[in-house]
Coordinates of C-alpha atoms and ligand atoms in Angstrom, one line a residue:
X25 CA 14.3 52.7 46.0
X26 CA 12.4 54.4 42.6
X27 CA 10.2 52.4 40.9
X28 CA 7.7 53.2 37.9
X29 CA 4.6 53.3 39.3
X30 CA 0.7 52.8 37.7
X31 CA -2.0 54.4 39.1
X32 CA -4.9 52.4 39.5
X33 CA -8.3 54.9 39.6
X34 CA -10.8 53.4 42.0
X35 CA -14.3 54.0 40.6
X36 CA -15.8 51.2 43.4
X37 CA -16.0 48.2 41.0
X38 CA -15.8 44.8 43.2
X39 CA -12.4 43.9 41.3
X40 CA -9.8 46.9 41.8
X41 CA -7.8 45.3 44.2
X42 CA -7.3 42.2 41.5
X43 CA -6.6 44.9 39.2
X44 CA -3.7 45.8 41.5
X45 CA -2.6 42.4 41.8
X46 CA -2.8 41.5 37.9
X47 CA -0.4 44.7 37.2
X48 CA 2.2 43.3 40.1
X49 CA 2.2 39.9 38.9
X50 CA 3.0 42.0 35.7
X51 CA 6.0 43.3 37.5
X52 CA 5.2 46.9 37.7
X53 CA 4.8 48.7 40.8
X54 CA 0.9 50.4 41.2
X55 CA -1.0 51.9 43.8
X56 CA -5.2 52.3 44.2
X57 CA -6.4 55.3 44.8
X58 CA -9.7 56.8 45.4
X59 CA -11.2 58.5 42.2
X60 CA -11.6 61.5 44.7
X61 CA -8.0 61.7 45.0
X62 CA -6.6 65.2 44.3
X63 CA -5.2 65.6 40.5
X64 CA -1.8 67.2 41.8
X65 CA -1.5 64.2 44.2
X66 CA -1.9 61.8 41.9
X67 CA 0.4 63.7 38.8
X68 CA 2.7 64.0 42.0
X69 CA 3.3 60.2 42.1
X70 CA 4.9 60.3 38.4
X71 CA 2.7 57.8 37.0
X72 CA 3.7 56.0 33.3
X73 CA 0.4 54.5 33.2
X74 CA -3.4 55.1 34.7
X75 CA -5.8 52.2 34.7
X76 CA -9.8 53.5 35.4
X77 CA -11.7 50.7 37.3
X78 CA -15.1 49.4 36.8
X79 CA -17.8 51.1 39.2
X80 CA -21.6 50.1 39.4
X81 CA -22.6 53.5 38.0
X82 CA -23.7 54.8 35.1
X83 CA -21.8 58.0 33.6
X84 CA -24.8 60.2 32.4
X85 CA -26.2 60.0 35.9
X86 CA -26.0 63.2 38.5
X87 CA -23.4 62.8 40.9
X88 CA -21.7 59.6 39.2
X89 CA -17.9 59.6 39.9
X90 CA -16.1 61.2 37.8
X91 CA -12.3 62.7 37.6
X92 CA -11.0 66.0 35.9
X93 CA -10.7 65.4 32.2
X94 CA -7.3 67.4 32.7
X95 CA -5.9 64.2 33.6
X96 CA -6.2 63.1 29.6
X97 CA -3.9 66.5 29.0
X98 CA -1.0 64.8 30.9
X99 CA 0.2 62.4 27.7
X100 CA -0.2 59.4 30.3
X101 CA -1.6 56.1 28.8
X102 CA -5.0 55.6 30.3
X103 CA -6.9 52.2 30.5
X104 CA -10.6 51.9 30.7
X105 CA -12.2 49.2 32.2
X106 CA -15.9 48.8 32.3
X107 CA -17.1 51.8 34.0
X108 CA -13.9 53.2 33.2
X109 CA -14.2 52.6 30.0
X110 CA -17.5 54.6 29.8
X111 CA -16.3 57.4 31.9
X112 CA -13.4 57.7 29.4
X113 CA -15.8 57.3 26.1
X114 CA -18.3 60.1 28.1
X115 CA -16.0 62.6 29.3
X116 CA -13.3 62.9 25.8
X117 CA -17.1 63.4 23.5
X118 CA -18.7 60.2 22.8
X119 CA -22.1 59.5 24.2
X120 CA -22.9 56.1 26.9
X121 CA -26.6 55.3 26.6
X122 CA -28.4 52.5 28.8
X123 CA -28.9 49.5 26.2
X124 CA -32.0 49.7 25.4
X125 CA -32.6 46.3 24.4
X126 CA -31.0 43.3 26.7
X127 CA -29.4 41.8 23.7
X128 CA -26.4 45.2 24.1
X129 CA -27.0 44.6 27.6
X130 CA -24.1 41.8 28.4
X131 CA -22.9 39.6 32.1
X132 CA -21.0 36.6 30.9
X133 CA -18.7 35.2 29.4
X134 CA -18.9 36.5 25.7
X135 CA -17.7 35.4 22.7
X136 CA -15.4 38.6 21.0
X137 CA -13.6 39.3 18.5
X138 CA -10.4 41.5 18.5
X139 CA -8.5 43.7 16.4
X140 CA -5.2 42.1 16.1
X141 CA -3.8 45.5 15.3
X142 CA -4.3 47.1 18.7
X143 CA -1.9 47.0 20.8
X144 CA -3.7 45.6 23.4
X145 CA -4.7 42.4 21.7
X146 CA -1.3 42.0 19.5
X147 CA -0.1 38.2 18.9
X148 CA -3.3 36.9 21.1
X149 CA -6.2 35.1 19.7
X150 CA -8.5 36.9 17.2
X151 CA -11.3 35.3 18.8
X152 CA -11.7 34.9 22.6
X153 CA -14.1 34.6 25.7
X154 CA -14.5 37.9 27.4
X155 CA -16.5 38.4 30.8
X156 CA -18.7 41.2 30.7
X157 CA -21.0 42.7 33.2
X158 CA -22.5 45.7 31.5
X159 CA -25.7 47.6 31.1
X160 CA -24.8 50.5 29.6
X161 CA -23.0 50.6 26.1
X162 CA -21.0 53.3 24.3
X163 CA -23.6 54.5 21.7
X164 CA -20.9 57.2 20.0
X165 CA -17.4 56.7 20.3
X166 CA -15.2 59.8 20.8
X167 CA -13.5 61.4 18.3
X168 CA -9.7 60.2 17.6
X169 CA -11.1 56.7 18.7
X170 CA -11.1 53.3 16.6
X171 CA -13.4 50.2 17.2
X172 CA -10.8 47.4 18.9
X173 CA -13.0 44.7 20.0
X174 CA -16.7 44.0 19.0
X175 CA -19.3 41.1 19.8
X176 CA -22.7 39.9 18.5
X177 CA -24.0 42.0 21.0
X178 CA -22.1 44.8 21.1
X179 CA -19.9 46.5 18.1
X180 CA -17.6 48.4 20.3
X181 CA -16.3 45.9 22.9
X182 CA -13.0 48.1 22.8
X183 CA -12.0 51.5 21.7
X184 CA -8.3 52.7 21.2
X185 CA -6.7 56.2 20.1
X186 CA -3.1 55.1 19.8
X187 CA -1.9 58.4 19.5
X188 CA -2.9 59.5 23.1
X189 CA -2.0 56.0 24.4
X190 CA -6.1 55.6 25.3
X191 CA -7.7 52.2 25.6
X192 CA -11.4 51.3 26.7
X193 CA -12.4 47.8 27.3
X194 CA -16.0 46.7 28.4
X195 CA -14.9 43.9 29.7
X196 CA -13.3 43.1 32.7
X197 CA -9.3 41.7 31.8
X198 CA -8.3 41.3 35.1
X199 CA -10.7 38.2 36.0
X200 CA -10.1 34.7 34.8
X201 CA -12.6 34.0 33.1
X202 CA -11.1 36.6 29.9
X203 CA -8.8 34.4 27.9
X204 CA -5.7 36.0 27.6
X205 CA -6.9 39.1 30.3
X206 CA -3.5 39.2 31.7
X207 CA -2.0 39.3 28.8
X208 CA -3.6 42.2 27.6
X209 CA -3.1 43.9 30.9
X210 CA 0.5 43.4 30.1
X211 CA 0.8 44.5 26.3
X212 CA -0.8 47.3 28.2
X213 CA 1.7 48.4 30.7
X214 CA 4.7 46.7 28.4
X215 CA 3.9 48.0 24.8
X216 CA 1.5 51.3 25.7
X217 CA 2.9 52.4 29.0
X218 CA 6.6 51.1 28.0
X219 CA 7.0 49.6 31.8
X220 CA 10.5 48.1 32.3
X221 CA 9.2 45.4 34.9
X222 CA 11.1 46.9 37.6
X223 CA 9.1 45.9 40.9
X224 CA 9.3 42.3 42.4
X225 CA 7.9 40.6 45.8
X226 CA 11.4 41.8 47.3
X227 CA 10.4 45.0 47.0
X228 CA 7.1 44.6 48.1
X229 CA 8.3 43.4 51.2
X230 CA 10.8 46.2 51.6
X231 CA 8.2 48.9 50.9
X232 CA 6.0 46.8 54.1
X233 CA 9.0 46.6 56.4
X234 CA 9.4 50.2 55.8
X235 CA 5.5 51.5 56.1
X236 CA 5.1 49.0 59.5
X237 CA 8.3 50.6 60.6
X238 CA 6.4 54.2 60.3
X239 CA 3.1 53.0 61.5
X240 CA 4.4 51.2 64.5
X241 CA 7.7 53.4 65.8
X242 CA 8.7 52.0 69.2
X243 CA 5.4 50.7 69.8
X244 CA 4.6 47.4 70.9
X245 CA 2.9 44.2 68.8
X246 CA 0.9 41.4 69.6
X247 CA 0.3 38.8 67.3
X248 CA -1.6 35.5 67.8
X249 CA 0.3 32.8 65.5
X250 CA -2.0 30.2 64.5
X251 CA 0.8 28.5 62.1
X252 CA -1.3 28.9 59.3
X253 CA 0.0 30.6 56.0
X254 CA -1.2 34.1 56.5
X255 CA -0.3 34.4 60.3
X256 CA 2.9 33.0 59.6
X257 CA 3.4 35.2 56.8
X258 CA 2.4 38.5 58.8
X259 CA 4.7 37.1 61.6
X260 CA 7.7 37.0 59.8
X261 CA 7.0 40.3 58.4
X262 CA 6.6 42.1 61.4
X263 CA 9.2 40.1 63.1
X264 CA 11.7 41.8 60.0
X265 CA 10.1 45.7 60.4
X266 CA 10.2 45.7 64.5
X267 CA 12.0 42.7 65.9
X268 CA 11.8 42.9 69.5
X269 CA 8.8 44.8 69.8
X270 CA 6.8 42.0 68.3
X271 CA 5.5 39.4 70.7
X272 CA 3.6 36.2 68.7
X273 CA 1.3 34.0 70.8
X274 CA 1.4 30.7 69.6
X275 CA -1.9 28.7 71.7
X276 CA -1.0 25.2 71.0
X277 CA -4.1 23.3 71.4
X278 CA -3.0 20.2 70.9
X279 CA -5.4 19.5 67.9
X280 CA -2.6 20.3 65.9
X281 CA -1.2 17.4 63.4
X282 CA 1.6 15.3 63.5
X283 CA 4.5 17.6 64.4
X284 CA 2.7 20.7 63.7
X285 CA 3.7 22.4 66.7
X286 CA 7.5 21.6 67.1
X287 CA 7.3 22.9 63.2
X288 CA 6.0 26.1 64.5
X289 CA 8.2 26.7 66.7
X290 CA 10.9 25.5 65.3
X291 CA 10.1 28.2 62.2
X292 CA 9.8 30.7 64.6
X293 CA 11.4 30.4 68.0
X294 CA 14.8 31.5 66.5
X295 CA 13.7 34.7 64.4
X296 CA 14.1 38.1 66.4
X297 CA 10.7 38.5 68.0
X298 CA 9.4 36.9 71.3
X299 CA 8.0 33.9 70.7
X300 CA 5.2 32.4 73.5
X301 CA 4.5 28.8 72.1
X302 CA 1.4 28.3 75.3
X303 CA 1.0 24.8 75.8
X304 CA -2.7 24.3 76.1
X305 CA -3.3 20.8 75.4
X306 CA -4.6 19.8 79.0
X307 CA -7.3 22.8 79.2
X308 CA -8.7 22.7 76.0
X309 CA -9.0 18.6 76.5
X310 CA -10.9 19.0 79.7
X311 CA -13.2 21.6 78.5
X312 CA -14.3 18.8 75.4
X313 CA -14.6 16.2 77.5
X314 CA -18.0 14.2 77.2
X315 CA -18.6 17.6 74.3
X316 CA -20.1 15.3 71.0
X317 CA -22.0 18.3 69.2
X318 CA -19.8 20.1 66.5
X319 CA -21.3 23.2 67.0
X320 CA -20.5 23.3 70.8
X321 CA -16.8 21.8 70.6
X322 CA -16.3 25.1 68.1
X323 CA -17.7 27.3 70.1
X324 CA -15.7 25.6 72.9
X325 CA -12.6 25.8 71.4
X326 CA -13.0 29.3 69.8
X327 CA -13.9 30.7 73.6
X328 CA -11.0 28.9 75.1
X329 CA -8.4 30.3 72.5
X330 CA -9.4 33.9 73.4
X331 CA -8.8 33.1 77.2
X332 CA -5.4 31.5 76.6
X333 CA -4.6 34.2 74.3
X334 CA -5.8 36.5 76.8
X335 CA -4.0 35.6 79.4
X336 CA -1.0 35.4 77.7
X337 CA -1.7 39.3 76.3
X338 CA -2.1 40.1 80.1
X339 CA 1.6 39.2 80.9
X340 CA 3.1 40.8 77.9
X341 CA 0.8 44.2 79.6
X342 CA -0.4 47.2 77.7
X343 CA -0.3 46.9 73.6
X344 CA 0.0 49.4 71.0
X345 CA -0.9 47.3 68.1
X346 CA -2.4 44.2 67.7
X347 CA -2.0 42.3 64.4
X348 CA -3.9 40.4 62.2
X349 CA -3.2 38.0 59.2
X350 CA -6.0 39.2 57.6
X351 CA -5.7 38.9 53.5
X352 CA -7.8 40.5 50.8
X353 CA -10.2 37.7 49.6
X354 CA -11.3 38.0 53.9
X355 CA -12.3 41.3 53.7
X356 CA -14.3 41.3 50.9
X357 CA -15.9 37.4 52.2
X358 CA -16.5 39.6 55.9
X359 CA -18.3 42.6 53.5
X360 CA -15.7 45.5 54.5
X361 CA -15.6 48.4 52.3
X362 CA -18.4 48.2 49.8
X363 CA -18.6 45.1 48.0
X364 CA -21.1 42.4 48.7
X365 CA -21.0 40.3 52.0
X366 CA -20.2 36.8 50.9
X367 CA -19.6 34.6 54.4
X368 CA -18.4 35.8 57.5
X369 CA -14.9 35.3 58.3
X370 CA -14.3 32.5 60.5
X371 CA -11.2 32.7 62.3
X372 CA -10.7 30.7 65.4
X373 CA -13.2 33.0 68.1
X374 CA -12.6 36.7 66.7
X375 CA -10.9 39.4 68.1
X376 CA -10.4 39.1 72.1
X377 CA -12.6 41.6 74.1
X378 CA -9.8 42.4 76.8
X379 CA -7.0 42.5 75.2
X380 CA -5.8 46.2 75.4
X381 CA -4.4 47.7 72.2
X382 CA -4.9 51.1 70.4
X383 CA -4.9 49.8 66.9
X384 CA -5.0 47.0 64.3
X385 CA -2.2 46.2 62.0
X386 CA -2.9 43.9 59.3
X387 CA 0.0 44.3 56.7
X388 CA -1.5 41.8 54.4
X389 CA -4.8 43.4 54.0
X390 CA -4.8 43.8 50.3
X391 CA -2.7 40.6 49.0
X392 CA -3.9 37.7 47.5
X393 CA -3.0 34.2 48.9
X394 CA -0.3 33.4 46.3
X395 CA 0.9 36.4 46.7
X396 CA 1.0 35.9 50.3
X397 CA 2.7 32.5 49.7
X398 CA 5.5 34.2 47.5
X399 CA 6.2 37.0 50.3
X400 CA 6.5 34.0 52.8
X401 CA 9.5 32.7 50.2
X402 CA 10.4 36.0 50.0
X403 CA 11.0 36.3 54.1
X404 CA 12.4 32.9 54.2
X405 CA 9.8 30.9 55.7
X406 CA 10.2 27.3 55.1
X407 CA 8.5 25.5 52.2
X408 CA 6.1 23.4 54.3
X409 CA 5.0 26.4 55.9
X410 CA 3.9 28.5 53.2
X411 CA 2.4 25.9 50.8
X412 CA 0.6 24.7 54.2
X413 CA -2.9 23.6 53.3
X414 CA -6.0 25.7 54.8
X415 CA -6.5 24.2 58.5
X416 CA -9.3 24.9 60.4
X417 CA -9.2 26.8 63.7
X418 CA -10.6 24.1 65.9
X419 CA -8.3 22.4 64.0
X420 CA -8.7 18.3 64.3
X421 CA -11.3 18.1 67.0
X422 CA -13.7 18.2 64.0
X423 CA -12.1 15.8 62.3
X424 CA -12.6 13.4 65.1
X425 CA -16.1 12.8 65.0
X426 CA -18.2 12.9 68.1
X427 CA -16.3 12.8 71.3
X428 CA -12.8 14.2 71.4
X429 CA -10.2 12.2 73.2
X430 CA -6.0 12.1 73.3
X431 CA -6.2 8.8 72.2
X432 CA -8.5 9.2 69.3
X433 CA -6.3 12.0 68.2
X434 CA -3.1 10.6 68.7
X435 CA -5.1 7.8 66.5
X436 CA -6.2 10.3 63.8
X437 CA -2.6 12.0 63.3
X438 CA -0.8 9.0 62.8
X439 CA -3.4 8.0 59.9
X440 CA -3.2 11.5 58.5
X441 CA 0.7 11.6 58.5
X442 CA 0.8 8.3 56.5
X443 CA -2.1 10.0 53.8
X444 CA -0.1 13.1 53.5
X445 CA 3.0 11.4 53.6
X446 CA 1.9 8.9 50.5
X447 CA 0.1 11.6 48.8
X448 CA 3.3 13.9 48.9
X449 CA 5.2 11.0 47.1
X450 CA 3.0 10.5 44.7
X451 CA 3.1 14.2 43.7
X452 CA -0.7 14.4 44.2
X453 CA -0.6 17.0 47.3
X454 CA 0.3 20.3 45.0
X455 CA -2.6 19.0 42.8
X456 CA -5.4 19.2 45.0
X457 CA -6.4 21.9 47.1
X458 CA -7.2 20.1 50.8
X459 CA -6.8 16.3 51.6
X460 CA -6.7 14.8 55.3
X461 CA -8.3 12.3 57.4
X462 CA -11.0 12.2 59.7
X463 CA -11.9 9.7 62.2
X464 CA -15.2 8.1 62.5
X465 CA -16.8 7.0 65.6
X466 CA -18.0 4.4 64.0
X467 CA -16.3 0.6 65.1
X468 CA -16.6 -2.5 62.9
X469 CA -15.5 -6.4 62.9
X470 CA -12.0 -7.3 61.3
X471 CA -9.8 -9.9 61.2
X472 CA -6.3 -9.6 62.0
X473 CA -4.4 -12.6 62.2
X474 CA -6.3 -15.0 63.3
X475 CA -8.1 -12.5 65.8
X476 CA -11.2 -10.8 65.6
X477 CA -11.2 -6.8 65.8
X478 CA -13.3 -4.5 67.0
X479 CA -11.4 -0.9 65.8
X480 CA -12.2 2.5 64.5
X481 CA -12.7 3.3 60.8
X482 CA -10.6 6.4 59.1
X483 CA -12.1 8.4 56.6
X484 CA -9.6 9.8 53.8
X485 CA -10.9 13.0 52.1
X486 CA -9.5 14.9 49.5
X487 CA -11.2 17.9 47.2
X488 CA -10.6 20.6 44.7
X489 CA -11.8 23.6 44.7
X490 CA -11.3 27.1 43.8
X491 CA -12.8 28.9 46.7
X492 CA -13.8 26.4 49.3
X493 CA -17.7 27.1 48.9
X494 CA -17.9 24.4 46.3
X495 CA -15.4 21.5 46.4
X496 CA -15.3 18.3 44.2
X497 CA -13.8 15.0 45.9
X498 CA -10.8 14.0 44.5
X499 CA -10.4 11.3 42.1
X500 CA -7.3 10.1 43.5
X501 CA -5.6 6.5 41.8
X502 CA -7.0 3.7 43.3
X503 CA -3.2 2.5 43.8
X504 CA -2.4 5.2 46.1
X505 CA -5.9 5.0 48.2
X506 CA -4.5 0.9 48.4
X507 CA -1.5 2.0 49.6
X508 CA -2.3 4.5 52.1
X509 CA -5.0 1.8 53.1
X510 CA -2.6 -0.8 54.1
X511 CA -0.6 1.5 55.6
X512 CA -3.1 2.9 58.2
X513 CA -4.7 -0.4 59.0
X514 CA -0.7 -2.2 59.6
X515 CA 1.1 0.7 61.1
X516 CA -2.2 2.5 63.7
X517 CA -3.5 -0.2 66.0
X518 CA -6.9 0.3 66.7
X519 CA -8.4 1.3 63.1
X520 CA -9.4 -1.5 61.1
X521 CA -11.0 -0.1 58.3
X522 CA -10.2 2.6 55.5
X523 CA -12.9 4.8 54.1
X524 CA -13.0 7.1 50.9
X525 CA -15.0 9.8 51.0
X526 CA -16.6 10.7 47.7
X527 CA -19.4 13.4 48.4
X528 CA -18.7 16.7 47.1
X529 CA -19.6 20.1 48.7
X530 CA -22.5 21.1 48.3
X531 CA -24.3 18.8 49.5
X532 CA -21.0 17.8 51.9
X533 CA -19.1 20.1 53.7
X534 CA -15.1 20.0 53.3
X535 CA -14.7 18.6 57.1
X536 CA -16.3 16.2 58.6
X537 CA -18.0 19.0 61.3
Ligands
XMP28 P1 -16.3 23.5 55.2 O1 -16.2 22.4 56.1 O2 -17.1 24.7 55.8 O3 -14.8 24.1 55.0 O4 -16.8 23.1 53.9 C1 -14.5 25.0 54.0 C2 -13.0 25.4 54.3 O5 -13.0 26.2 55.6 C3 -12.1 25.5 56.5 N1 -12.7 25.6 57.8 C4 -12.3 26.5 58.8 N2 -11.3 27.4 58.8 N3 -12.0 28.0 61.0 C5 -11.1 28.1 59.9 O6 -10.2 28.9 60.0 C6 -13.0 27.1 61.0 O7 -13.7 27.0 62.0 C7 -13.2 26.3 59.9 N4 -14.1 25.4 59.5 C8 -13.8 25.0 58.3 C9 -12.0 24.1 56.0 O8 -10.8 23.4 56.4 C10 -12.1 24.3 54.5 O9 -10.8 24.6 54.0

């Protein structure tokens, strides 16, 4: 399978690998590489296009990173960004100076004003927002080089030499907070670089199937299946490259949602892999018995997993690999590489201590989540599966609050089926980014019939949010939150009363624990 391929040239900015995924959602095929990387090995891979990265350096410094300027002798379009940008500026004759002043110093968004004559910025807005984050500023531009771009701030926003195919930007296109960044990425790779759009998801997942198929040979996998999106995904993947030599571990927990677990299975009992749905409900119920602290029924339920898990590793004997759903945006949150720790990953318990395996495999380690989405489609996984809202490990024992029982969950997931189910019709669940219920230990007087009650009140929560570290509660119609009432209250004996929750995050958390 060939492929045009762009080189992305990692100078260590924090956003390279969204560089990478901006020029695949472009449809064209690219790889990162170290700026380090060995100028034959990288002329080797035949790139139509080279894309420089951002970098926290400055380029007159000793010892900054730096590449061969043979690589502008190749007559390969090269893109600048940032640091790149500088490096480019710098090493083909112009001069990059630390802004003296903080007014050409810029971070922000910034208000710039394009050249509608460059290629880059053809048929786009001639005014724009551009996010910036430099402190440096190109105080002589090389020589072959027009302005492109300037600002209040800043006269040379972007440089181009059309001839050479050479494009600087100080700003960073790729985030999306740069009106029309994508866009310009694309004129790019499209107009500069003449890309025919020849790589798509399917052959993403190819390209994985194959490089899991070298990695692993006739070794054996273990993979703990939570259900959730990117374990799914990473199943299904693996499941395709080694069949057979995969074993998932599904721990069912029983704090699952309605169904949840015959879904799983039912998604993966019949692909060719051994599938272990371990039916934990009992233990993990004992162990929370009389437990009403949050903190403790995590800690309780992350510690439990690892034994099941464990045990279940034991039968399946010695491991080669053990496998991970792990995505990009969690290794840069757990501070891998070097970009700044944001929060530590919290995956149900870790990694298990006595597990035997020689190595990890985590084949989604630098896709985003809607890319991981599309390579679920991609592998056939079904719909529900792969839009599946984020769920938390301990799953509903903390969204019961206080003291976890069958009964109050058996309570909880019927409530929460009828929310999702009425929130589904009324198109509102592809809106918002998490919704579910939670049930309060708080009871309250109702009347029923004639009959006084004494019942259990369900809180309904729904957010948006971008990240999950700030969330805004949902304004939801007041119809539907009627609806969804009446429901809960008619069709689950033993809750009486319907709550909305309408605190946002800060200074609430998204669950209720
Ligand atoms: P909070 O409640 O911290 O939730 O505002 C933010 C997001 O994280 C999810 N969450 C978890 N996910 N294990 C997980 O895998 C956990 O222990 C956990 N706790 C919260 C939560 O559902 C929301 O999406």
């Amino acid at each position: 399978m060939s492929h045009q391929t762009v080189i992305v040239l990692d100078f260590g900015g924090q956003y390279n690998q969204l560089i990478a995924r901006r020029v695949r959602e472009c449809g064209v095929y690219c790889e990162v590489k170290p700026y380090t990387t060995p100028l034959e090995e990288l002329r080797a891979m035949g790139p139509i296009g080279i894309i420089f990265t951002g970098g926290p350096n400055s380029v007159y410094l000793d010892g900054a990173p730096k590449v061969d300027p043979e690589i502008f002798t190749w007559g390969v379009p090269i893109l600048g960004i940032c640091y790149g940008c500088q490096l480019m500026a710098h090493l083909l004759g112009g001069r990059v100076a630390a802004a003296q002043d903080d007014s050409a110093r810029e971070y922000g968004k910034t208000e710039t004003h394009f050249d509608a004559g460059c290629k880059l910025f053809r048929g786009l807005p001639e005014t724009g927002v551009t996010w910036m984050s430099h402190g440096d500023y190109m105080e002589k531009v090389p020589e072959g080089f027009t302005l492109a771009a300037w600002s209040a701030a800043c006269p040379n926003v972007a440089i181009a030499d059309k001839d050479r195919g050479f494009y600087g930007v100080q700003f960073h296109p790729e985030v999306n907070h740069t009106e029309h960044g994508t866009d310009m990425l694309r004129r790019f790779l499209y107009d500069v670089c003449r890309a025919a759009g020849d790589w798509t998801m399917g052959d993403y997942k190819r390209a994985a199937v194959q490089a899991l198929r070298d990695k692993i040979g006739d070794g054996k996998v273990l993979l703990a299946l939570s259900g959730g999106v990117d374990s799914s995904v990473a199943a299904a993947l693996l499941a395709e490259a080694v069949g057979e030599q995969l074993t998932c571990v599904f721990v069912d927990h029983g704090l699952m949602r309605k169904n949840e677990g015959d879904e799983v299975e039912h998604a993966f009992s019949r692909r060719a892999m051994n599938f272990v749905r371990v039916d934990a409900a009992e233990r993990f119920l004992a162990k929370l018995a009389g437990v009403e602290e949050p903190e403790r029924k995590r800690k309780i339920i992350g510690g439990e997993f690892i034994r099941v898990f464990e045990d279940e590793a034991r039968k399946v004997g010695a491991v080669d690999f053990l496998a991970q759903g792990t995505i990009y945006p969690d290794v840069i949150e757990s501070g891998a590489g070097d970009a700044a720790v944001i929060k530590s990953h919290h995956n149900v318990g870790g990694l298990p201590d006595h597990v035997d395996f020689k190595e990890i495999v985590e084949p989604l380690r630098l896709l985003f989540k809607d890319e991981v989405r599309q390579l679920g489609r991609e592998l056939g996984l079904p719909e529900h599966l792969v839009v599946r809202q984020p769920f938390p490990g301990p799953g509903l024992a903390i969204r019961v609050v206080g003291e976890v029982t069958r009964e109050k969950l058996e309570l909880l997931r019927e409530a929460d089926a009828i929310f999702r189910e009425e929130m589904a019709k009324a198109g509102e669940d592809r809106r918002l980014s998490q919704f579910f219920a939670a049930l309060t230990n708080m009871r309250s007087v109702g009347v029923m019939g004639d009959g006084r009650t004494y019942d259990y009140a369900v809180a309904l929560r729904a957010v948006t949010t971008d990240d999950f570290m700030t969330a805004d509660w949902s304004r939801i119609p007041y119809e539907l939150l009627d609806r969804v009432s009446v429901r809960i209250v008619n069709e689950v004996k033993g809750v009486n009363r319907v709550l909305y929750d309408i605190t946002s995050k800060p200074p609430a958390t998204v669950e209720f624990e």
